[in-house]
CSV table of C-alpha atoms in Angstrom, one decimal:
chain,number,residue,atom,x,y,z
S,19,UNK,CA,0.0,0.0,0.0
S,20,UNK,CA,2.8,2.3,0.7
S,21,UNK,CA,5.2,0.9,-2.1
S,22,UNK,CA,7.8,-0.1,0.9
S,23,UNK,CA,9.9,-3.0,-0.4
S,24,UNK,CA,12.7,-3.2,2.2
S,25,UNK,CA,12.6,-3.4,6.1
S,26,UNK,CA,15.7,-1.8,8.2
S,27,UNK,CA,15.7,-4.4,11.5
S,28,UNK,CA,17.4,-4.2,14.7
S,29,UNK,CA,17.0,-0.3,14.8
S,30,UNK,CA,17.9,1.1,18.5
S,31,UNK,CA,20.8,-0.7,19.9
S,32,UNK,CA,18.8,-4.0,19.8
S,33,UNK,CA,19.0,-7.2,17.9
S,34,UNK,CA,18.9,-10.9,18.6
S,35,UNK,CA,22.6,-11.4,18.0
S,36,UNK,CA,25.1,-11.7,18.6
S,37,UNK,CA,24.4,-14.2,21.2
S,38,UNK,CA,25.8,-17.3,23.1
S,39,UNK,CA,22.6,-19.9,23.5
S,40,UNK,CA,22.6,-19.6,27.1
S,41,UNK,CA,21.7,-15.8,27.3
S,42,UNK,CA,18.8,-15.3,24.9
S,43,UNK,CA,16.4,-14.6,27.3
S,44,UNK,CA,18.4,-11.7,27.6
S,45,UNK,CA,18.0,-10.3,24.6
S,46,UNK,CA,14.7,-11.0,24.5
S,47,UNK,CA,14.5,-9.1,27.5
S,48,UNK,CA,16.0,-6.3,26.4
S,49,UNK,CA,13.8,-6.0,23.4
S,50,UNK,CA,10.4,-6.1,25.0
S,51,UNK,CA,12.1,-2.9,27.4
S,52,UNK,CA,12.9,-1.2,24.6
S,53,UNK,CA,10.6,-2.6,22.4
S,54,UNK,CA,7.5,-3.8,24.3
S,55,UNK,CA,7.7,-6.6,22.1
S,56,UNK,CA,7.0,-9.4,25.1
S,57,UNK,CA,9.9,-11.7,25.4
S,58,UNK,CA,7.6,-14.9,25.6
S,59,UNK,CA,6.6,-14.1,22.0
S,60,UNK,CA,10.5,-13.4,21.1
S,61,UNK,CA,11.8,-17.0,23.1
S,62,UNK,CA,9.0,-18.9,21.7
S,63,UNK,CA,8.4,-17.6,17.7
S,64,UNK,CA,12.5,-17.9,16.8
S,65,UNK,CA,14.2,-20.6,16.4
S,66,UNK,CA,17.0,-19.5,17.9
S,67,UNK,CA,19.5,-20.9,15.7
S,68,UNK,CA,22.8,-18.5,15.2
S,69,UNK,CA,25.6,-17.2,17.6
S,70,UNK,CA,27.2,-14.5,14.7
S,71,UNK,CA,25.1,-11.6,13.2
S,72,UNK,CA,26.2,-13.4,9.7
S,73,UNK,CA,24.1,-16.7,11.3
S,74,UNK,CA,20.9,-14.7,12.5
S,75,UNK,CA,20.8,-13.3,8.9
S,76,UNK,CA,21.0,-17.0,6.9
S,77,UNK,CA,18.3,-17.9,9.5
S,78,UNK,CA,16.2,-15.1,8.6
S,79,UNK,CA,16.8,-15.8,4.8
S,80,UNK,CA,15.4,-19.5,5.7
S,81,UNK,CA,12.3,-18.2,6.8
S,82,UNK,CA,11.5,-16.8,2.9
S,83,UNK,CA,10.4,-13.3,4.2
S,84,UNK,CA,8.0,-11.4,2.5
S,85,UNK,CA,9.9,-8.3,2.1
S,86,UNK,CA,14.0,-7.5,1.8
S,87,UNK,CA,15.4,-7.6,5.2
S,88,UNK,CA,18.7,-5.5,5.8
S,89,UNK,CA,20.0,-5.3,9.6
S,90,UNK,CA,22.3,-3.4,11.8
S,91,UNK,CA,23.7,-5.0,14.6
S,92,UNK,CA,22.6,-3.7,17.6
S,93,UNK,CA,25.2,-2.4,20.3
S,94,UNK,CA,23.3,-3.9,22.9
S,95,UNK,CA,23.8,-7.1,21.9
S,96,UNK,CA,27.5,-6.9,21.2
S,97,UNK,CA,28.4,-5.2,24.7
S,98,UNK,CA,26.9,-7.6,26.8
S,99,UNK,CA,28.5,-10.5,24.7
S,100,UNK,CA,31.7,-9.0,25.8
S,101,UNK,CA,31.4,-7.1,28.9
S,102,UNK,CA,28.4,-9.2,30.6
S,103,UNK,CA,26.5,-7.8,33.5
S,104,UNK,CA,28.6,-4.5,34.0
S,105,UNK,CA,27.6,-3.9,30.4
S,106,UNK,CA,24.4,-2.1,32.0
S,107,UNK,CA,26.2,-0.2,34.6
S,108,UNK,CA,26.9,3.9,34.3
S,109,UNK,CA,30.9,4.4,34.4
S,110,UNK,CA,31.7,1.1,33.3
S,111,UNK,CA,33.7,0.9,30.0
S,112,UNK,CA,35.4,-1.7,28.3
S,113,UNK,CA,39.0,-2.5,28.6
S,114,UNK,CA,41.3,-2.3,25.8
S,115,UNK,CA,41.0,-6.1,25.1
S,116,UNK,CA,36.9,-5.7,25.2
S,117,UNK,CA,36.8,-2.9,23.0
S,118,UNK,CA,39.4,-4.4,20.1
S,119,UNK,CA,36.9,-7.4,20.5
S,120,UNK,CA,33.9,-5.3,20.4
S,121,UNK,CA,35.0,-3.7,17.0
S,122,UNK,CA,36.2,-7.5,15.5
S,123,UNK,CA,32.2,-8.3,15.7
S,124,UNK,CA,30.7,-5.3,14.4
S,125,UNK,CA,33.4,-5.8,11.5
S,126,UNK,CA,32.5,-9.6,11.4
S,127,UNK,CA,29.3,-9.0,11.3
S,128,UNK,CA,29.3,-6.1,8.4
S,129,UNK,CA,31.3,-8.3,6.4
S,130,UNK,CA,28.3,-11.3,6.9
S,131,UNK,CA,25.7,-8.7,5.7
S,132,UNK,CA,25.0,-6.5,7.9
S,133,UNK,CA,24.6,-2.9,7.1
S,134,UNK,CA,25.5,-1.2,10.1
S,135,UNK,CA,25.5,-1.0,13.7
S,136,UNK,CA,22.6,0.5,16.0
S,137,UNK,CA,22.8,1.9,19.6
S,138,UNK,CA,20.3,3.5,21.7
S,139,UNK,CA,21.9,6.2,24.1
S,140,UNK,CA,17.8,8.3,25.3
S,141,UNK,CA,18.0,7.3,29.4
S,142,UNK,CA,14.5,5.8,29.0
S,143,UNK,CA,15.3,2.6,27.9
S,144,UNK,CA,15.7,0.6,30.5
S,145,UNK,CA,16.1,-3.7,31.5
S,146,UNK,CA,13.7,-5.2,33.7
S,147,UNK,CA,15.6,-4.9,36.5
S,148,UNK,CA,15.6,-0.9,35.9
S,149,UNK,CA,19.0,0.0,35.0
S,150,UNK,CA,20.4,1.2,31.1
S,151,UNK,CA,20.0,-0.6,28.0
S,152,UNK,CA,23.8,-1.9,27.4
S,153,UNK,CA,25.4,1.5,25.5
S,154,UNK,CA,23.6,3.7,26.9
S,155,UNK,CA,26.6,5.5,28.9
S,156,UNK,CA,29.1,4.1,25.9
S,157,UNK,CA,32.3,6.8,25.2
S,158,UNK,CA,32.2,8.2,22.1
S,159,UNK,CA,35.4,6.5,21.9
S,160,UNK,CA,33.8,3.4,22.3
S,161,UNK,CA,31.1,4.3,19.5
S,162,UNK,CA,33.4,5.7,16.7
S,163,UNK,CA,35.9,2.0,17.3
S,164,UNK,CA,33.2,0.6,16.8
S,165,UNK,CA,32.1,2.4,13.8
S,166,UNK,CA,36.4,1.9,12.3
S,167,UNK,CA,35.2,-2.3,12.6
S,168,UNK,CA,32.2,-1.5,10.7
S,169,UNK,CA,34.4,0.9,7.9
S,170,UNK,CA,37.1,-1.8,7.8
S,171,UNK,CA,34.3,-4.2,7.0
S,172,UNK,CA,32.9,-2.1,4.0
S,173,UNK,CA,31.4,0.3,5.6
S,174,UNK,CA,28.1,1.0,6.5
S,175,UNK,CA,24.8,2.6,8.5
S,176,UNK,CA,25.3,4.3,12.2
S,177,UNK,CA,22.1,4.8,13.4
S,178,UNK,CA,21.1,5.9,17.0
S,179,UNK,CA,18.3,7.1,19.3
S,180,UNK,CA,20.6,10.1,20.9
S,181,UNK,CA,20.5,11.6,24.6
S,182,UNK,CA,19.4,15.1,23.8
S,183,UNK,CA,17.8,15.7,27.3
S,184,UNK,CA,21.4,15.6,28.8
S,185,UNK,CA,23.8,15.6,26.3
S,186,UNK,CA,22.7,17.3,23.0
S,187,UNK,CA,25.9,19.0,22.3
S,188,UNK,CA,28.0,15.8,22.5
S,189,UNK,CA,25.5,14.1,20.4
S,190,UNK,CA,26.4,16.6,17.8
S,191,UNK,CA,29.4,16.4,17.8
S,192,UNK,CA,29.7,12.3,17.7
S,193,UNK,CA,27.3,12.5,14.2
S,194,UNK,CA,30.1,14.8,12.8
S,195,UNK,CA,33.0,12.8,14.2
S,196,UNK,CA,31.2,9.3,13.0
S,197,UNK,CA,30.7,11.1,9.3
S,198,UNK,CA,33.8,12.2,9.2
S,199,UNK,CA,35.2,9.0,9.5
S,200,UNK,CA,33.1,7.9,6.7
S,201,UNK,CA,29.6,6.4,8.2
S,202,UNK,CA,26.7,7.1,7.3
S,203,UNK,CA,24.9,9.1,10.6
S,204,UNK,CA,21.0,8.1,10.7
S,205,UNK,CA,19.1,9.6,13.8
S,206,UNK,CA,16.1,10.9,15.4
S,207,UNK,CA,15.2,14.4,14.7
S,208,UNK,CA,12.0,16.4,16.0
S,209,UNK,CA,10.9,19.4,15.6
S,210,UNK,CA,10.4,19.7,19.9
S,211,UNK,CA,7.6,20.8,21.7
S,212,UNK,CA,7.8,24.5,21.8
S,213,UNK,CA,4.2,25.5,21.3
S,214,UNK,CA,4.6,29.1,19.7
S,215,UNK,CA,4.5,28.0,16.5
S,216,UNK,CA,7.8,29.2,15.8
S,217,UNK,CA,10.3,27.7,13.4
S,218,UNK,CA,13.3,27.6,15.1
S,219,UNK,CA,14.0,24.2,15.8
S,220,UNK,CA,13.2,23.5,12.3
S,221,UNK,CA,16.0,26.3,10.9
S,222,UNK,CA,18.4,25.1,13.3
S,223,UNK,CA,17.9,21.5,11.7
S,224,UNK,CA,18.7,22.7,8.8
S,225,UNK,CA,21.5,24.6,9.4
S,226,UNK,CA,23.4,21.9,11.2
S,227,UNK,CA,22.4,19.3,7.5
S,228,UNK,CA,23.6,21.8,5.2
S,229,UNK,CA,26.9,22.6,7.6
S,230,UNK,CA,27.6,18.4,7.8
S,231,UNK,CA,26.8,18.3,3.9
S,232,UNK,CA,30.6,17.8,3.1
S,233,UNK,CA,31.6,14.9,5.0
S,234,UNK,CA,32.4,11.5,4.0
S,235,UNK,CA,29.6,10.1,5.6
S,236,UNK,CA,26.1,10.8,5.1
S,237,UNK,CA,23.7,12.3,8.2
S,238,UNK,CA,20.0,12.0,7.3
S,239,UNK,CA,17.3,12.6,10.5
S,240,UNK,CA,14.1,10.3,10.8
S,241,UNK,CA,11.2,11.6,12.3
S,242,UNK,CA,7.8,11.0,13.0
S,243,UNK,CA,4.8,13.0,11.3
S,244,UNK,CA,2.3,14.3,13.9
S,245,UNK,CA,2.3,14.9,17.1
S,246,UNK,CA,2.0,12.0,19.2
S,247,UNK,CA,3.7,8.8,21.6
S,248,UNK,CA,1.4,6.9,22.8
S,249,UNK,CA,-1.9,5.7,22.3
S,250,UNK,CA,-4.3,5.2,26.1
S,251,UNK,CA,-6.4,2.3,25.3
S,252,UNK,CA,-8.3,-0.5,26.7
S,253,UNK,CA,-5.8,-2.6,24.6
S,254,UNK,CA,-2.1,-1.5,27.1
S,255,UNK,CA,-2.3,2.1,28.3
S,256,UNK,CA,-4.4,2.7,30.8
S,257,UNK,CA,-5.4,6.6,31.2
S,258,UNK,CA,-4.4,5.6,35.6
S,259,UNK,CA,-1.4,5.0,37.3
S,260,UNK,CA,-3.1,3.1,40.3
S,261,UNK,CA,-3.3,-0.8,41.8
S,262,UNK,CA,-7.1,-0.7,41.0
S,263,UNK,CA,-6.2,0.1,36.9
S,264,UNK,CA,-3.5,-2.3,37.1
S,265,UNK,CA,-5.7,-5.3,38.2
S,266,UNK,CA,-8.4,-4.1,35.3
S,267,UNK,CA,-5.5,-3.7,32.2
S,268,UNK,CA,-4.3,-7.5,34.0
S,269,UNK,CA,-7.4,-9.0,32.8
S,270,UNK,CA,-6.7,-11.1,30.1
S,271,UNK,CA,-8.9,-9.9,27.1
S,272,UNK,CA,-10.4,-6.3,26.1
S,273,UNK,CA,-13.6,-8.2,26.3
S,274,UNK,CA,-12.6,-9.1,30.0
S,275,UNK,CA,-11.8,-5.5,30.8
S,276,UNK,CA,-15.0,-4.2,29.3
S,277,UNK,CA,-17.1,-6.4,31.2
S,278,UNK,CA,-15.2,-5.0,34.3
S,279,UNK,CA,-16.0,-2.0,33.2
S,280,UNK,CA,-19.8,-2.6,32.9
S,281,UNK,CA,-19.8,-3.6,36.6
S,282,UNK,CA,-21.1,-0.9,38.9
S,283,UNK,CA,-19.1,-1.6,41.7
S,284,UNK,CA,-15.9,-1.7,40.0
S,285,UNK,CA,-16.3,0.6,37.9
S,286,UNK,CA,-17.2,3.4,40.8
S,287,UNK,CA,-13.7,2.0,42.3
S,288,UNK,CA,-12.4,3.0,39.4
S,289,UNK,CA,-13.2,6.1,38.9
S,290,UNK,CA,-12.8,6.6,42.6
S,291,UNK,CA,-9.2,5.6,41.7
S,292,UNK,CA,-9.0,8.0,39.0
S,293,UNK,CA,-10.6,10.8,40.5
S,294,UNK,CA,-7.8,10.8,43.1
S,295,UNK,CA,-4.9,10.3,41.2
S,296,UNK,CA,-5.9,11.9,38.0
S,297,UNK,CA,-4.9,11.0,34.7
S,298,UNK,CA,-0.8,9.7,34.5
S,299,UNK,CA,-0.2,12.1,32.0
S,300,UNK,CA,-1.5,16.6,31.6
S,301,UNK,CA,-5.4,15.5,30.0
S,302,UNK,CA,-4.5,19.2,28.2
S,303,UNK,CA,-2.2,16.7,26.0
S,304,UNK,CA,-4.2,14.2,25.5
S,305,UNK,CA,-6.7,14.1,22.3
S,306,UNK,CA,-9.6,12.0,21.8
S,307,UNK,CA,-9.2,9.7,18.5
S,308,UNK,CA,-13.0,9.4,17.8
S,309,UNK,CA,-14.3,5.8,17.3
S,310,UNK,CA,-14.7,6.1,13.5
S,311,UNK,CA,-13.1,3.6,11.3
S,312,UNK,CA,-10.6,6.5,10.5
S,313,UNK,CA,-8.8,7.9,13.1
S,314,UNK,CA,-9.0,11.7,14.0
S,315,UNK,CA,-5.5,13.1,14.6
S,316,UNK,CA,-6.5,16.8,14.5
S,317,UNK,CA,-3.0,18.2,13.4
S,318,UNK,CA,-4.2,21.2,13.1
S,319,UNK,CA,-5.4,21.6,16.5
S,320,UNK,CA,-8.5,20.4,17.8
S,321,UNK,CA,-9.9,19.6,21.5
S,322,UNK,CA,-7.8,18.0,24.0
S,323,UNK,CA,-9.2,15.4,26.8
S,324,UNK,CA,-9.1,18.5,29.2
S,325,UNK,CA,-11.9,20.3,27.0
S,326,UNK,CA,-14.1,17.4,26.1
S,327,UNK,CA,-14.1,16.6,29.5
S,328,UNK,CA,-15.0,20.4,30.7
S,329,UNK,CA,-17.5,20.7,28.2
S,330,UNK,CA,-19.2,17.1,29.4
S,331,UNK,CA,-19.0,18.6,32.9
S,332,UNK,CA,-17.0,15.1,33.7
S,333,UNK,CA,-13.5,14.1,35.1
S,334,UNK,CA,-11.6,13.7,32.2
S,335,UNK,CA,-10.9,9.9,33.6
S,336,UNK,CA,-15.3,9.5,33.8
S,337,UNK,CA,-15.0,11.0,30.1
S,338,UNK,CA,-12.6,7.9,28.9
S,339,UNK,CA,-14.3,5.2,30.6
S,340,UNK,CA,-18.0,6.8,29.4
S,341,UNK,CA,-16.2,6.6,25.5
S,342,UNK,CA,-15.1,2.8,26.5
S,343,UNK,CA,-18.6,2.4,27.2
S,344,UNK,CA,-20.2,3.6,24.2
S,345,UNK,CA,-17.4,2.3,21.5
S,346,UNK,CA,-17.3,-0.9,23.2
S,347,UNK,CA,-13.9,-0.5,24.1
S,348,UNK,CA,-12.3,0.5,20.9
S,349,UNK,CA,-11.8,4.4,21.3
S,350,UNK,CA,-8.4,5.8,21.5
S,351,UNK,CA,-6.4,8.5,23.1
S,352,UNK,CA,-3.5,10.1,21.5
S,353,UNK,CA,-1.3,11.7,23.6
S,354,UNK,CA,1.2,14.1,22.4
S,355,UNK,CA,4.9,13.3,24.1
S,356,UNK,CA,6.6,14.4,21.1
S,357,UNK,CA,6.1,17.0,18.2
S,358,UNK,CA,3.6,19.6,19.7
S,359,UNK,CA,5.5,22.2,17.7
S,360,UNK,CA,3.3,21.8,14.4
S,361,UNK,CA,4.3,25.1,13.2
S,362,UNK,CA,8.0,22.7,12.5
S,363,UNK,CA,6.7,19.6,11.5
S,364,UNK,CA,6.4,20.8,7.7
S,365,UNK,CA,9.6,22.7,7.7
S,366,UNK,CA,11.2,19.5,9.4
S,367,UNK,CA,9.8,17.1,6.8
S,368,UNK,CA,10.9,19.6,4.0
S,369,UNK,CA,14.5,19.2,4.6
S,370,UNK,CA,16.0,17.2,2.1
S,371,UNK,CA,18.4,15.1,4.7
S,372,UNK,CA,15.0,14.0,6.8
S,373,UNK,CA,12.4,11.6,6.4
S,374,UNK,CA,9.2,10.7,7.7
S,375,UNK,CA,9.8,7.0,9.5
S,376,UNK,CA,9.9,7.2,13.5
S,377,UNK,CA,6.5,5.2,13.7
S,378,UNK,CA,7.7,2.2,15.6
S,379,UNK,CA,6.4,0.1,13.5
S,380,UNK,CA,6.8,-3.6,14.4
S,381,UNK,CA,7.4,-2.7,17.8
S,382,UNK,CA,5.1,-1.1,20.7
S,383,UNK,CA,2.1,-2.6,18.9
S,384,UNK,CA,-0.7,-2.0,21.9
S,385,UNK,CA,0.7,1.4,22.1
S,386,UNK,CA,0.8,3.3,18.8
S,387,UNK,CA,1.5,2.5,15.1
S,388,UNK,CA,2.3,5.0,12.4
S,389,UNK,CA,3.3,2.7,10.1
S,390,UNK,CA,1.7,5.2,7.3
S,391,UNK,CA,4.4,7.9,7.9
S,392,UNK,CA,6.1,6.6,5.1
């Protein structure tokens, strides 16, 4: 439908090898963190067959995919083949003998078919146990030898989900160093969510593209076309962080949760719940979807949760539940995390070196899916 021929896998620092048998729970771990893809699915659907990068993509191969499959090896992966458990922990960093080893399997890898290497360095990516995704506090010495393994082998993609709440101006600078050397930089852009409609973030986009135009390496931004983040639904997100909302969004099926719903007495504990607690994230950001066959985005503006809500005369948490009600479960709430500055988005997705793609498609499927961007 969208004329997309090709799928990039193993995006964000995560990928199912390399691996040694006894540790792919781990990985599989790490992926439903990042990923919210759960690891039950992940341990039970692959067959698990391959140690190297270059044996995860003949496996793949054998399963006679639809589409063309390319992959980057996912920093993740490789660090905790090599460093193990301190491969999570902030400060730790791999000795000399790590590292060199490190770089040999992105290069063996790149040189089995991969096309590049991915890390994820954003601080909300966590493992179960709450620390960082493996990476995350990586040198950018570390990075950029591991990027020389992947140009020795050919060369290749450097993509990465940068820290930009903490560490923008290093970020920077590491997708200039990485180009330099001769990789091409792919990473998140956004056009942030300063609401004054200006176009600033957007200018200084394009200012930093056209400066890194002359490098060796190519830098091209992905980035996601509306506002947006999440999706509240009876599906996974529930509009409530509380023990009552928990137990309800722990029942098995939607059916099972609507039916909960339905009951007086829960449902008043419920909304009790709510009513006390509020909704887990500012109702003024979250938009109603309608319950249409087509969802309503409203770009352009439109009314949040907070002004349905007023104008119903309702807490905005009676106002969800009421919608549940009457759409048997199947409305939706959009709420904006990311790109509430719409006066950039069109400027952003102007740009020659950006393209519409952050829809996490694949991944975070009872959450959102803007697999349409494209």
């Amino acid at each position: 439908w969208h004329g997309v021929t090709t799928v990039l896998i193993g995006n964000c620092g995560v990928s199912f090898a390399p691996v040694e048998p006894s540790e792919t729970a781990r990985l599989a771990e790490m992926m439903e963190s990042v990923e919210a893809i759960p690891r039950e699915a992940i341990l039970g659907s692959l067959p698990w067959d391959w140690r190297t990068y270059p044996e995860f993509l003949s496996s793949v191969q054998a399963m006679r995919p639809a589409l063309n499959v390319v992959g980057l090896v996912g920093h993740a992966a490789i660090r905790y083949l090599v460093m193990g458990d301190r491969s999570h922990d902030e400060g730790a960093q791999p000795t000399p003998e790590e590292l060199s080893r490190m770089r040999d399997v992105v290069a063996e890898s790149v040189a089995g078919g991969a096309v590049g290497f991915s890390t994820s360095r954003i601080l909300l990516h966590r493992v179960p146990d709450g620390r960082k995704l493996p990476g995350t506090y990586a040198s950018n010495d570390e990075l950029l030898a591991m990027a020389d393994g992947m140009l020795d082998a050919g060369g290749g993609i450097f993509q990465v989900v940068p820290d930009y709440e903490t560490r923008a101006v290093n970020e920077f600078a590491l997708f200039g160093e990485m180009a330099e050397r001769g990789a091409d930089v792919l990473f998140t852009v956004g056009p942030g969510n300063d609401e004054s409609a200006g176009t600033a973030v957007s200018d200084m986009w394009a200012g930093f593209l056209a400066a890194n135009a002359g490098r060796a390496g190519r830098m091209m931004g992905y980035t996601m076309t509306r506002p947006s983040g999440s999706l509240i639904g009876l599906g996974e997100v529930s509009p409530v962080a509380g023990s009552r909302w928990r137990a309800l969004m722990a029942l098995p099926t939607i059916a099972d949760r609507l039916a909960a719903l339905r009951d007086t007495t829960t449902r008043a504990e419920l909304l009790e719940e709510g009513r006390t607690r509020g909704t887990w994230y500012d109702p003024a950001l979250i938009h109603p979807l309608g319950s249409g066959e087509v969802p309503e985005y409203h770009i352009e503006g439109g009314p949040s949760l907070a002004d349905v809500a007023a104008e119903a005369g309702v807490h905005p948490v009676e106002y969800i539940v009421d919608r549940w009600l009457e759409s048997e479960g199947r409305e939706l709430f959009n709420i904006w995390f990311f790109h509430r500055n719409r006066a950039a988005i069109g400027p952003l997705l102007a740009l020659d070196d950006v393209y519409p793609g952050a829809g996490d498609t694949g991944a975070h499927a009872g959450q959102l899916c803007d697999a349409d961007a494209p």
